[in-house]
């Protein structure tokens, strides 16, 4: 059970932090809520106290005998501030300490996650961006706000990511047990999900990929400080802090991945890209006939095109779900595929039986990661989040040193 401090600054998204608190307590964490005085204008202390099971104050002058302005930060395993307003970011960047939350931020030596939420203009303002850069340079994980509906009818960048996704990101940071943001300054692209190849306006050819492993990879990269683009054909919700490009077909995925990858440091192709698509997509629904023949044509191989267009130092990772046969193991087939595709790493997983926890719909995965340099990394059955971290470890080792 980790000791989590939930800092809440005074923005309308404070109401979403209630759900975040719930997510943390449901997973068994010991949560201390430290709101600012403005946050209490939005959501009152009784709500925080009832859901955390602890007294709640914004002030350094309550329960002074327990020296809360020092103790809370020192004892924390992780501090997350959600929402972090422009004002809170500014105070934290400059080391101000005029309330309990800002004092806590100065005494904490554990990982600190800040999830900003504000109007787009405030987020984009040079002052805010400079404060964010300062905080990041000090090792604070500042999560990019989501794009979407803001307080009123307006929309843009500045939304607090959905609480469930923020909680998942925080769990990822806690599970890693390290505050090291080793992918800071790196831009990575991940693809996820199974593509859908349309036959007509109603039907498509698809596959069993859920997108879970790709989403876990995106989340794990955010937790390590990377700028992350996720090109996804999956129906899973957007991971916190990730730019998500939604696609459906292999051709759409091809175009989006290639466009986003031009200046990426690493690309991980976790998507299950259909090898074929119907030769034509009918404009009207196909009528039932006794038998049906559908002509399929080949889709482009995205990974191979990435290899051909690779910029110096870019690390490219493929995934391969393989089955073995009497003569050859899944790893043997994986080695051939690695050579054929020309990527740096290939994550090979044996396709699980129905109901087995590995592979498509499961939450866990077992894999062998093959390196073009001959390296072999066996990963026993672990969560998809843990496998994602191992993949990023291997990618990070292969990235060129920073100038
Ligand atoms: N891939 C891709 N474009 C395709 C097909 C696959 O980029 N049109 C990528 C996948 O995202 C994955 C890797 O290539 O990272 C291996 O996918 P897989 O389907 O196993 O490879 P194929 O070349 O299609 O081989 P197979 O004949 O086994 O289907």
GROMACS .gro file of C-alpha atoms and ligand atoms in nm:
model
  432
    1UNK     CA    1   0.000   0.000   0.000
    2UNK     CA    2   0.157   0.323  -0.115
    3UNK     CA    3   0.120   0.659   0.053
    4UNK     CA    4  -0.019   0.888  -0.212
    5UNK     CA    5  -0.070   1.261  -0.172
    6UNK     CA    6  -0.344   1.398  -0.396
    7UNK     CA    7  -0.294   1.772  -0.439
    8UNK     CA    8  -0.594   1.951  -0.581
    9UNK     CA    9  -0.565   2.305  -0.717
   10UNK     CA   10  -0.851   2.545  -0.780
   11UNK     CA   11  -0.992   2.462  -1.120
   12UNK     CA   12  -1.329   2.332  -1.230
   13UNK     CA   13  -1.170   1.990  -1.295
   14UNK     CA   14  -1.142   1.955  -0.915
   15UNK     CA   15  -1.466   1.760  -0.936
   16UNK     CA   16  -1.290   1.497  -1.146
   17UNK     CA   17  -1.025   1.462  -0.875
   18UNK     CA   18  -1.297   1.316  -0.653
   19UNK     CA   19  -1.317   1.021  -0.890
   20UNK     CA   20  -0.937   1.005  -0.898
   21UNK     CA   21  -0.934   0.983  -0.519
   22UNK     CA   22  -1.186   0.702  -0.542
   23UNK     CA   23  -0.966   0.518  -0.793
   24UNK     CA   24  -0.668   0.540  -0.557
   25UNK     CA   25  -0.853   0.428  -0.245
   26UNK     CA   26  -1.023   0.141  -0.432
   27UNK     CA   27  -0.680   0.008  -0.528
   28UNK     CA   28  -0.586   0.013  -0.160
   29UNK     CA   29  -0.366   0.320  -0.145
   30UNK     CA   30  -0.340   0.541   0.160
   31UNK     CA   31  -0.438   0.882   0.023
   32UNK     CA   32  -0.393   1.221   0.186
   33UNK     CA   33  -0.578   1.495   0.002
   34UNK     CA   34  -0.420   1.840   0.009
   35UNK     CA   35  -0.646   2.090  -0.165
   36UNK     CA   36  -0.570   2.457  -0.213
   37UNK     CA   37  -0.810   2.715  -0.069
   38UNK     CA   38  -0.945   2.775  -0.422
   39UNK     CA   39  -0.999   2.402  -0.476
   40UNK     CA   40  -1.223   2.407  -0.167
   41UNK     CA   41  -1.441   2.666  -0.343
   42UNK     CA   42  -1.516   2.398  -0.604
   43UNK     CA   43  -1.533   2.086  -0.384
   44UNK     CA   44  -1.565   2.115  -0.008
   45UNK     CA   45  -1.346   1.957   0.259
   46UNK     CA   46  -1.617   1.709   0.375
   47UNK     CA   47  -1.610   1.536   0.035
   48UNK     CA   48  -1.233   1.486   0.047
   49UNK     CA   49  -1.236   1.387   0.414
   50UNK     CA   50  -1.518   1.136   0.373
   51UNK     CA   51  -1.364   0.964   0.072
   52UNK     CA   52  -1.004   0.963   0.201
   53UNK     CA   53  -1.094   0.885   0.562
   54UNK     CA   54  -0.863   1.160   0.684
   55UNK     CA   55  -0.890   1.520   0.797
   56UNK     CA   56  -0.836   1.768   0.516
   57UNK     CA   57  -0.693   2.119   0.523
   58UNK     CA   58  -0.546   2.365   0.278
   59UNK     CA   59  -0.362   2.552   0.550
   60UNK     CA   60  -0.030   2.507   0.726
   61UNK     CA   61  -0.193   2.635   1.048
   62UNK     CA   62  -0.407   2.331   1.129
   63UNK     CA   63  -0.270   2.053   1.351
   64UNK     CA   64   0.058   2.240   1.374
   65UNK     CA   65   0.189   2.002   1.643
   66UNK     CA   66   0.217   1.736   1.369
   67UNK     CA   67   0.415   1.974   1.145
   68UNK     CA   68   0.202   1.875   0.842
   69UNK     CA   69   0.380   2.113   0.604
   70UNK     CA   70   0.692   1.895   0.632
   71UNK     CA   71   0.558   1.554   0.730
   72UNK     CA   72   0.308   1.499   0.448
   73UNK     CA   73   0.566   1.552   0.174
   74UNK     CA   74   0.842   1.358   0.349
   75UNK     CA   75   0.627   1.051   0.407
   76UNK     CA   76   0.479   1.035   0.056
   77UNK     CA   77   0.563   0.761  -0.196
   78UNK     CA   78   0.410   0.972  -0.471
   79UNK     CA   79   0.252   1.315  -0.505
   80UNK     CA   80   0.001   1.377  -0.780
   81UNK     CA   81  -0.149   1.720  -0.838
   82UNK     CA   82  -0.472   1.706  -1.037
   83UNK     CA   83  -0.583   1.945  -1.157
   84UNK     CA   84  -0.269   2.160  -1.157
   85UNK     CA   85  -0.373   2.515  -1.245
   86UNK     CA   86  -0.154   2.776  -1.416
   87UNK     CA   87  -0.118   2.944  -1.077
   88UNK     CA   88  -0.009   2.623  -0.901
   89UNK     CA   89   0.244   2.544  -1.178
   90UNK     CA   90   0.387   2.894  -1.145
   91UNK     CA   91   0.418   2.867  -0.768
   92UNK     CA   92   0.576   2.520  -0.787
   93UNK     CA   93   0.822   2.629  -1.055
   94UNK     CA   94   0.937   2.918  -0.840
   95UNK     CA   95   0.943   2.733  -0.509
   96UNK     CA   96   0.675   2.941  -0.339
   97UNK     CA   97   0.537   2.791  -0.020
   98UNK     CA   98   0.233   2.982   0.098
   99UNK     CA   99  -0.007   2.695   0.167
  100UNK     CA  100   0.001   2.328   0.259
  101UNK     CA  101   0.020   2.197  -0.100
  102UNK     CA  102   0.312   2.415  -0.208
  103UNK     CA  103   0.498   2.330   0.117
  104UNK     CA  104   0.434   1.962   0.050
  105UNK     CA  105   0.580   1.995  -0.300
  106UNK     CA  106   0.900   2.139  -0.155
  107UNK     CA  107   0.946   1.864   0.103
  108UNK     CA  108   0.855   1.567  -0.121
  109UNK     CA  109   1.147   1.362  -0.255
  110UNK     CA  110   0.930   1.099  -0.422
  111UNK     CA  111   0.801   1.100  -0.783
  112UNK     CA  112   0.576   1.401  -0.849
  113UNK     CA  113   0.308   1.390  -1.120
  114UNK     CA  114   0.123   1.705  -1.222
  115UNK     CA  115  -0.182   1.696  -1.444
  116UNK     CA  116  -0.249   2.051  -1.565
  117UNK     CA  117  -0.601   2.159  -1.659
  118UNK     CA  118  -0.690   2.509  -1.772
  119UNK     CA  119  -0.812   2.704  -2.070
  120UNK     CA  120  -0.610   2.661  -2.387
  121UNK     CA  121  -0.484   3.021  -2.382
  122UNK     CA  122  -0.351   2.983  -2.029
  123UNK     CA  123  -0.183   2.650  -2.114
  124UNK     CA  124  -0.022   2.793  -2.428
  125UNK     CA  125   0.094   3.115  -2.261
  126UNK     CA  126   0.471   3.152  -2.265
  127UNK     CA  127   0.475   3.191  -1.886
  128UNK     CA  128   0.296   2.860  -1.829
  129UNK     CA  129   0.510   2.679  -2.087
  130UNK     CA  130   0.827   2.813  -1.924
  131UNK     CA  131   0.706   2.696  -1.583
  132UNK     CA  132   0.624   2.352  -1.724
  133UNK     CA  133   0.971   2.330  -1.880
  134UNK     CA  134   1.129   2.425  -1.546
  135UNK     CA  135   0.930   2.162  -1.358
  136UNK     CA  136   1.013   1.895  -1.618
  137UNK     CA  137   1.382   1.981  -1.601
  138UNK     CA  138   1.361   1.912  -1.228
  139UNK     CA  139   1.214   1.568  -1.285
  140UNK     CA  140   0.845   1.644  -1.236
  141UNK     CA  141   0.623   1.439  -1.466
  142UNK     CA  142   0.395   1.705  -1.616
  143UNK     CA  143   0.120   1.525  -1.808
  144UNK     CA  144   0.006   1.690  -2.132
  145UNK     CA  145  -0.359   1.799  -2.098
  146UNK     CA  146  -0.617   1.629  -2.315
  147UNK     CA  147  -0.791   1.798  -2.605
  148UNK     CA  148  -1.167   1.830  -2.573
  149UNK     CA  149  -1.454   2.009  -2.406
  150UNK     CA  150  -1.347   2.276  -2.155
  151UNK     CA  151  -1.560   2.447  -1.889
  152UNK     CA  152  -1.828   2.589  -2.113
  153UNK     CA  153  -1.924   2.516  -2.469
  154UNK     CA  154  -1.567   2.580  -2.580
  155UNK     CA  155  -1.316   2.308  -2.649
  156UNK     CA  156  -0.941   2.281  -2.703
  157UNK     CA  157  -0.629   2.158  -2.528
  158UNK     CA  158  -0.652   2.191  -2.152
  159UNK     CA  159  -0.882   1.918  -2.028
  160UNK     CA  160  -0.785   1.701  -1.737
  161UNK     CA  161  -0.738   1.345  -1.868
  162UNK     CA  162  -1.010   1.104  -1.758
  163UNK     CA  163  -0.957   0.999  -1.393
  164UNK     CA  164  -0.936   0.628  -1.471
  165UNK     CA  165  -0.657   0.691  -1.720
  166UNK     CA  166  -0.473   0.928  -1.485
  167UNK     CA  167  -0.499   0.670  -1.207
  168UNK     CA  168  -0.360   0.406  -1.442
  169UNK     CA  169  -0.066   0.632  -1.529
  170UNK     CA  170   0.003   0.694  -1.161
  171UNK     CA  171  -0.007   0.319  -1.093
  172UNK     CA  172   0.248   0.276  -1.371
  173UNK     CA  173   0.480   0.533  -1.209
  174UNK     CA  174   0.439   0.362  -0.869
  175UNK     CA  175   0.497   0.014  -1.012
  176UNK     CA  176   0.817   0.127  -1.176
  177UNK     CA  177   0.937   0.252  -0.839
  178UNK     CA  178   1.160   0.508  -1.003
  179UNK     CA  179   1.119   0.874  -1.058
  180UNK     CA  180   1.371   0.869  -1.340
  181UNK     CA  181   1.225   1.024  -1.653
  182UNK     CA  182   1.473   0.860  -1.888
  183UNK     CA  183   1.265   0.925  -2.200
  184UNK     CA  184   1.235   1.301  -2.141
  185UNK     CA  185   1.292   1.490  -2.464
  186UNK     CA  186   1.225   1.177  -2.673
  187UNK     CA  187   0.936   1.164  -2.915
  188UNK     CA  188   0.791   0.817  -2.963
  189UNK     CA  189   0.516   0.676  -3.183
  190UNK     CA  190   0.318   0.366  -3.091
  191UNK     CA  191   0.052   0.193  -3.299
  192UNK     CA  192  -0.217  -0.018  -3.138
  193UNK     CA  193  -0.526  -0.221  -3.212
  194UNK     CA  194  -0.644  -0.439  -3.496
  195UNK     CA  195  -0.729  -0.265  -3.820
  196UNK     CA  196  -1.070  -0.298  -3.984
  197UNK     CA  197  -1.087  -0.350  -4.357
  198UNK     CA  198  -1.425  -0.244  -4.489
  199UNK     CA  199  -1.629  -0.461  -4.722
  200UNK     CA  200  -1.927  -0.226  -4.735
  201UNK     CA  201  -2.077   0.045  -4.510
  202UNK     CA  202  -2.173  -0.217  -4.251
  203UNK     CA  203  -1.917  -0.499  -4.256
  204UNK     CA  204  -1.546  -0.527  -4.217
  205UNK     CA  205  -1.271  -0.787  -4.188
  206UNK     CA  206  -1.092  -0.758  -3.855
  207UNK     CA  207  -0.879  -0.945  -3.605
  208UNK     CA  208  -0.870  -1.018  -3.234
  209UNK     CA  209  -0.619  -0.754  -3.127
  210UNK     CA  210  -0.761  -0.545  -2.839
  211UNK     CA  211  -0.503  -0.267  -2.841
  212UNK     CA  212  -0.419  -0.323  -2.474
  213UNK     CA  213  -0.048  -0.383  -2.527
  214UNK     CA  214  -0.011  -0.075  -2.747
  215UNK     CA  215  -0.198   0.142  -2.497
  216UNK     CA  216   0.022   0.006  -2.218
  217UNK     CA  217   0.329   0.099  -2.423
  218UNK     CA  218   0.200   0.453  -2.473
  219UNK     CA  219   0.121   0.492  -2.102
  220UNK     CA  220   0.459   0.352  -1.995
  221UNK     CA  221   0.639   0.596  -2.225
  222UNK     CA  222   0.445   0.891  -2.077
  223UNK     CA  223   0.540   0.768  -1.728
  224UNK     CA  224   0.905   0.794  -1.834
  225UNK     CA  225   0.871   1.148  -1.967
  226UNK     CA  226   0.841   1.087  -2.343
  227UNK     CA  227   0.626   1.286  -2.584
  228UNK     CA  228   0.394   1.014  -2.710
  229UNK     CA  229   0.177   0.977  -3.020
  230UNK     CA  230  -0.053   0.677  -3.030
  231UNK     CA  231  -0.198   0.579  -3.367
  232UNK     CA  232  -0.482   0.355  -3.267
  233UNK     CA  233  -0.759   0.154  -3.426
  234UNK     CA  234  -0.867   0.020  -3.087
  235UNK     CA  235  -1.179   0.127  -2.900
  236UNK     CA  236  -0.994   0.171  -2.570
  237UNK     CA  237  -1.004   0.516  -2.406
  238UNK     CA  238  -0.721   0.761  -2.468
  239UNK     CA  239  -0.432   0.710  -2.226
  240UNK     CA  240  -0.349   1.022  -2.020
  241UNK     CA  241  -0.086   1.254  -2.165
  242UNK     CA  242  -0.087   1.095  -2.510
  243UNK     CA  243  -0.171   1.250  -2.847
  244UNK     CA  244  -0.408   0.994  -2.999
  245UNK     CA  245  -0.466   0.967  -3.372
  246UNK     CA  246  -0.768   0.748  -3.437
  247UNK     CA  247  -0.764   0.531  -3.749
  248UNK     CA  248  -0.968   0.242  -3.878
  249UNK     CA  249  -0.806   0.069  -4.173
  250UNK     CA  250  -0.451  -0.042  -4.248
  251UNK     CA  251  -0.418   0.230  -4.511
  252UNK     CA  252  -0.520   0.501  -4.262
  253UNK     CA  253  -0.282   0.357  -4.005
  254UNK     CA  254  -0.006   0.348  -4.265
  255UNK     CA  255  -0.049   0.717  -4.351
  256UNK     CA  256  -0.074   0.831  -3.988
  257UNK     CA  257   0.222   0.627  -3.862
  258UNK     CA  258   0.449   0.737  -4.144
  259UNK     CA  259   0.353   1.104  -4.103
  260UNK     CA  260   0.404   1.098  -3.725
  261UNK     CA  261   0.728   0.898  -3.742
  262UNK     CA  262   0.934   1.131  -3.958
  263UNK     CA  263   1.091   1.300  -3.655
  264UNK     CA  264   1.035   1.028  -3.395
  265UNK     CA  265   1.316   0.878  -3.187
  266UNK     CA  266   1.141   0.543  -3.169
  267UNK     CA  267   0.841   0.372  -3.329
  268UNK     CA  268   0.675   0.067  -3.180
  269UNK     CA  269   0.437  -0.118  -3.411
  270UNK     CA  270   0.212  -0.301  -3.168
  271UNK     CA  271  -0.088  -0.279  -3.403
  272UNK     CA  272  -0.218  -0.592  -3.569
  273UNK     CA  273  -0.223  -0.454  -3.922
  274UNK     CA  274  -0.436  -0.656  -4.164
  275UNK     CA  275  -0.221  -0.796  -4.441
  276UNK     CA  276  -0.508  -0.775  -4.691
  277UNK     CA  277  -0.808  -0.556  -4.764
  278UNK     CA  278  -1.108  -0.612  -4.989
  279UNK     CA  279  -1.021  -0.505  -5.342
  280UNK     CA  280  -1.326  -0.280  -5.339
  281UNK     CA  281  -1.531  -0.116  -5.068
  282UNK     CA  282  -1.892  -0.127  -5.179
  283UNK     CA  283  -2.091   0.195  -5.142
  284UNK     CA  284  -2.409   0.000  -5.060
  285UNK     CA  285  -2.462  -0.297  -4.831
  286UNK     CA  286  -2.383  -0.624  -5.004
  287UNK     CA  287  -2.692  -0.840  -5.056
  288UNK     CA  288  -2.703  -1.199  -4.936
  289UNK     CA  289  -2.615  -1.461  -5.196
  290UNK     CA  290  -2.570  -1.839  -5.175
  291UNK     CA  291  -2.192  -1.809  -5.179
  292UNK     CA  292  -1.970  -1.507  -5.180
  293UNK     CA  293  -1.623  -1.446  -5.314
  294UNK     CA  294  -1.429  -1.145  -5.191
  295UNK     CA  295  -1.111  -1.051  -5.367
  296UNK     CA  296  -0.842  -0.933  -5.127
  297UNK     CA  297  -0.541  -0.723  -5.214
  298UNK     CA  298  -0.229  -0.674  -5.010
  299UNK     CA  299  -0.188  -0.382  -4.771
  300UNK     CA  300   0.145  -0.201  -4.750
  301UNK     CA  301   0.383  -0.325  -4.483
  302UNK     CA  302   0.414  -0.026  -4.250
  303UNK     CA  303   0.710  -0.159  -4.054
  304UNK     CA  304   0.908  -0.234  -4.366
  305UNK     CA  305   0.839   0.116  -4.497
  306UNK     CA  306   0.950   0.262  -4.165
  307UNK     CA  307   1.273   0.064  -4.193
  308UNK     CA  308   1.326   0.196  -4.546
  309UNK     CA  309   1.261   0.557  -4.436
  310UNK     CA  310   1.440   0.529  -4.100
  311UNK     CA  311   1.624   0.841  -3.987
  312UNK     CA  312   1.966   0.798  -3.825
  313UNK     CA  313   1.943   0.668  -3.470
  314UNK     CA  314   1.570   0.594  -3.487
  315UNK     CA  315   1.481   0.270  -3.306
  316UNK     CA  316   1.211   0.055  -3.468
  317UNK     CA  317   1.022  -0.219  -3.285
  318UNK     CA  318   0.786  -0.481  -3.427
  319UNK     CA  319   0.553  -0.727  -3.262
  320UNK     CA  320   0.485  -1.079  -3.382
  321UNK     CA  321   0.219  -1.314  -3.255
  322UNK     CA  322   0.347  -1.653  -3.362
  323UNK     CA  323   0.250  -2.017  -3.333
  324UNK     CA  324   0.503  -2.297  -3.359
  325UNK     CA  325   0.474  -2.633  -3.539
  326UNK     CA  326   0.642  -2.976  -3.521
  327UNK     CA  327   0.965  -2.851  -3.674
  328UNK     CA  328   1.006  -2.496  -3.558
  329UNK     CA  329   0.929  -2.291  -3.245
  330UNK     CA  330   0.761  -1.948  -3.239
  331UNK     CA  331   1.105  -1.800  -3.167
  332UNK     CA  332   1.250  -1.961  -3.483
  333UNK     CA  333   0.974  -1.796  -3.684
  334UNK     CA  334   1.036  -1.473  -3.493
  335UNK     CA  335   1.405  -1.473  -3.588
  336UNK     CA  336   1.315  -1.506  -3.956
  337UNK     CA  337   1.065  -1.225  -3.925
  338UNK     CA  338   1.314  -0.996  -3.752
  339UNK     CA  339   1.561  -1.049  -4.037
  340UNK     CA  340   1.288  -1.003  -4.299
  341UNK     CA  341   1.149  -0.684  -4.147
  342UNK     CA  342   1.484  -0.525  -4.064
  343UNK     CA  343   1.369  -0.364  -3.737
  344UNK     CA  344   1.586  -0.334  -3.424
  345UNK     CA  345   1.366  -0.532  -3.186
  346UNK     CA  346   1.090  -0.785  -3.235
  347UNK     CA  347   0.860  -0.874  -2.947
  348UNK     CA  348   0.751  -1.231  -3.011
  349UNK     CA  349   0.458  -1.376  -2.827
  350UNK     CA  350   0.317  -1.718  -2.865
  351UNK     CA  351  -0.052  -1.695  -2.946
  352UNK     CA  352  -0.238  -1.807  -2.633
  353UNK     CA  353  -0.515  -2.062  -2.617
  354UNK     CA  354  -0.867  -1.925  -2.569
  355UNK     CA  355  -0.901  -1.827  -2.204
  356UNK     CA  356  -0.523  -1.815  -2.155
  357UNK     CA  357  -0.416  -1.484  -1.998
  358UNK     CA  358  -0.158  -1.402  -2.267
  359UNK     CA  359  -0.210  -1.232  -2.596
  360UNK     CA  360  -0.502  -1.053  -2.745
  361UNK     CA  361  -0.775  -0.971  -2.496
  362UNK     CA  362  -0.579  -1.058  -2.180
  363UNK     CA  363  -0.423  -0.823  -1.929
  364UNK     CA  364  -0.098  -1.021  -1.921
  365UNK     CA  365   0.158  -1.121  -2.173
  366UNK     CA  366   0.464  -1.343  -2.198
  367UNK     CA  367   0.716  -1.270  -2.470
  368UNK     CA  368   1.066  -1.308  -2.600
  369UNK     CA  369   1.221  -0.989  -2.730
  370UNK     CA  370   1.471  -1.053  -3.008
  371UNK     CA  371   1.729  -0.787  -3.095
  372UNK     CA  372   1.886  -0.738  -3.438
  373UNK     CA  373   2.215  -0.740  -3.244
  374UNK     CA  374   2.147  -1.102  -3.140
  375UNK     CA  375   2.013  -1.020  -2.793
  376UNK     CA  376   1.736  -1.239  -2.651
  377UNK     CA  377   1.525  -1.116  -2.359
  378UNK     CA  378   1.282  -1.367  -2.213
  379UNK     CA  379   0.988  -1.206  -2.037
  380UNK     CA  380   0.781  -1.446  -1.824
  381UNK     CA  381   0.407  -1.393  -1.780
  382UNK     CA  382   0.377  -1.033  -1.660
  383UNK     CA  383   0.121  -0.755  -1.692
  384UNK     CA  384   0.111  -0.576  -2.026
  385UNK     CA  385   0.220  -0.264  -1.834
  386UNK     CA  386   0.532  -0.444  -1.708
  387UNK     CA  387   0.614  -0.582  -2.053
  388UNK     CA  388   0.579  -0.229  -2.189
  389UNK     CA  389   0.841  -0.105  -1.944
  390UNK     CA  390   1.080  -0.384  -2.047
  391UNK     CA  391   1.036  -0.288  -2.415
  392UNK     CA  392   1.117   0.075  -2.334
  393UNK     CA  393   1.425  -0.036  -2.135
  394UNK     CA  394   1.549  -0.213  -2.448
  395UNK     CA  395   1.461   0.083  -2.671
  396UNK     CA  396   1.629   0.330  -2.436
  397UNK     CA  397   1.952   0.126  -2.442
  398UNK     CA  398   1.955   0.155  -2.820
  399UNK     CA  399   1.878   0.527  -2.852
  400UNK     CA  400   2.178   0.742  -2.939
  401UNK     CA  401   2.323   0.938  -2.648
  402UNK     CA  402   2.183   1.289  -2.613
  403UNK     CA  403   2.400   1.567  -2.755
  404LIG     N1  404   0.302  -0.492  -3.980
  404LIG     C1  405   0.302  -0.377  -4.052
  404LIG     N2  406   0.229  -0.370  -4.169
  404LIG     C2  407   0.161  -0.476  -4.213
  404LIG     C3  408   0.162  -0.596  -4.139
  404LIG     C4  409   0.234  -0.601  -4.022
  404LIG     O1  410   0.365  -0.280  -4.013
  404LIG     N3  411   0.092  -0.467  -4.326
  404LIG     C5  412   0.383  -0.495  -3.856
  404LIG     C6  413   0.303  -0.528  -3.731
  404LIG     O2  414   0.256  -0.412  -3.667
  404LIG     C7  415   0.406  -0.600  -3.644
  404LIG     C8  416   0.498  -0.664  -3.744
  404LIG     O3  417   0.478  -0.597  -3.869
  404LIG     O4  418   0.482  -0.509  -3.568
  404LIG     C9  419   0.476  -0.811  -3.765
  404LIG     O5  420   0.340  -0.834  -3.799
  404LIG     P1  421   0.294  -0.973  -3.856
  404LIG     O6  422   0.152  -0.968  -3.896
  404LIG     O7  423   0.338  -1.079  -3.760
  404LIG     O8  424   0.391  -0.978  -3.983
  404LIG     P2  425   0.368  -1.019  -4.130
  404LIG     O9  426   0.480  -0.958  -4.209
  404LIG    O10  427   0.232  -0.987  -4.173
  404LIG    O11  428   0.395  -1.174  -4.125
  404LIG     P3  429   0.296  -1.298  -4.132
  404LIG    O12  430   0.323  -1.356  -4.264
  404LIG    O13  431   0.340  -1.385  -4.018
  404LIG    O14  432   0.156  -1.245  -4.116
   0.00000   0.00000   0.00000
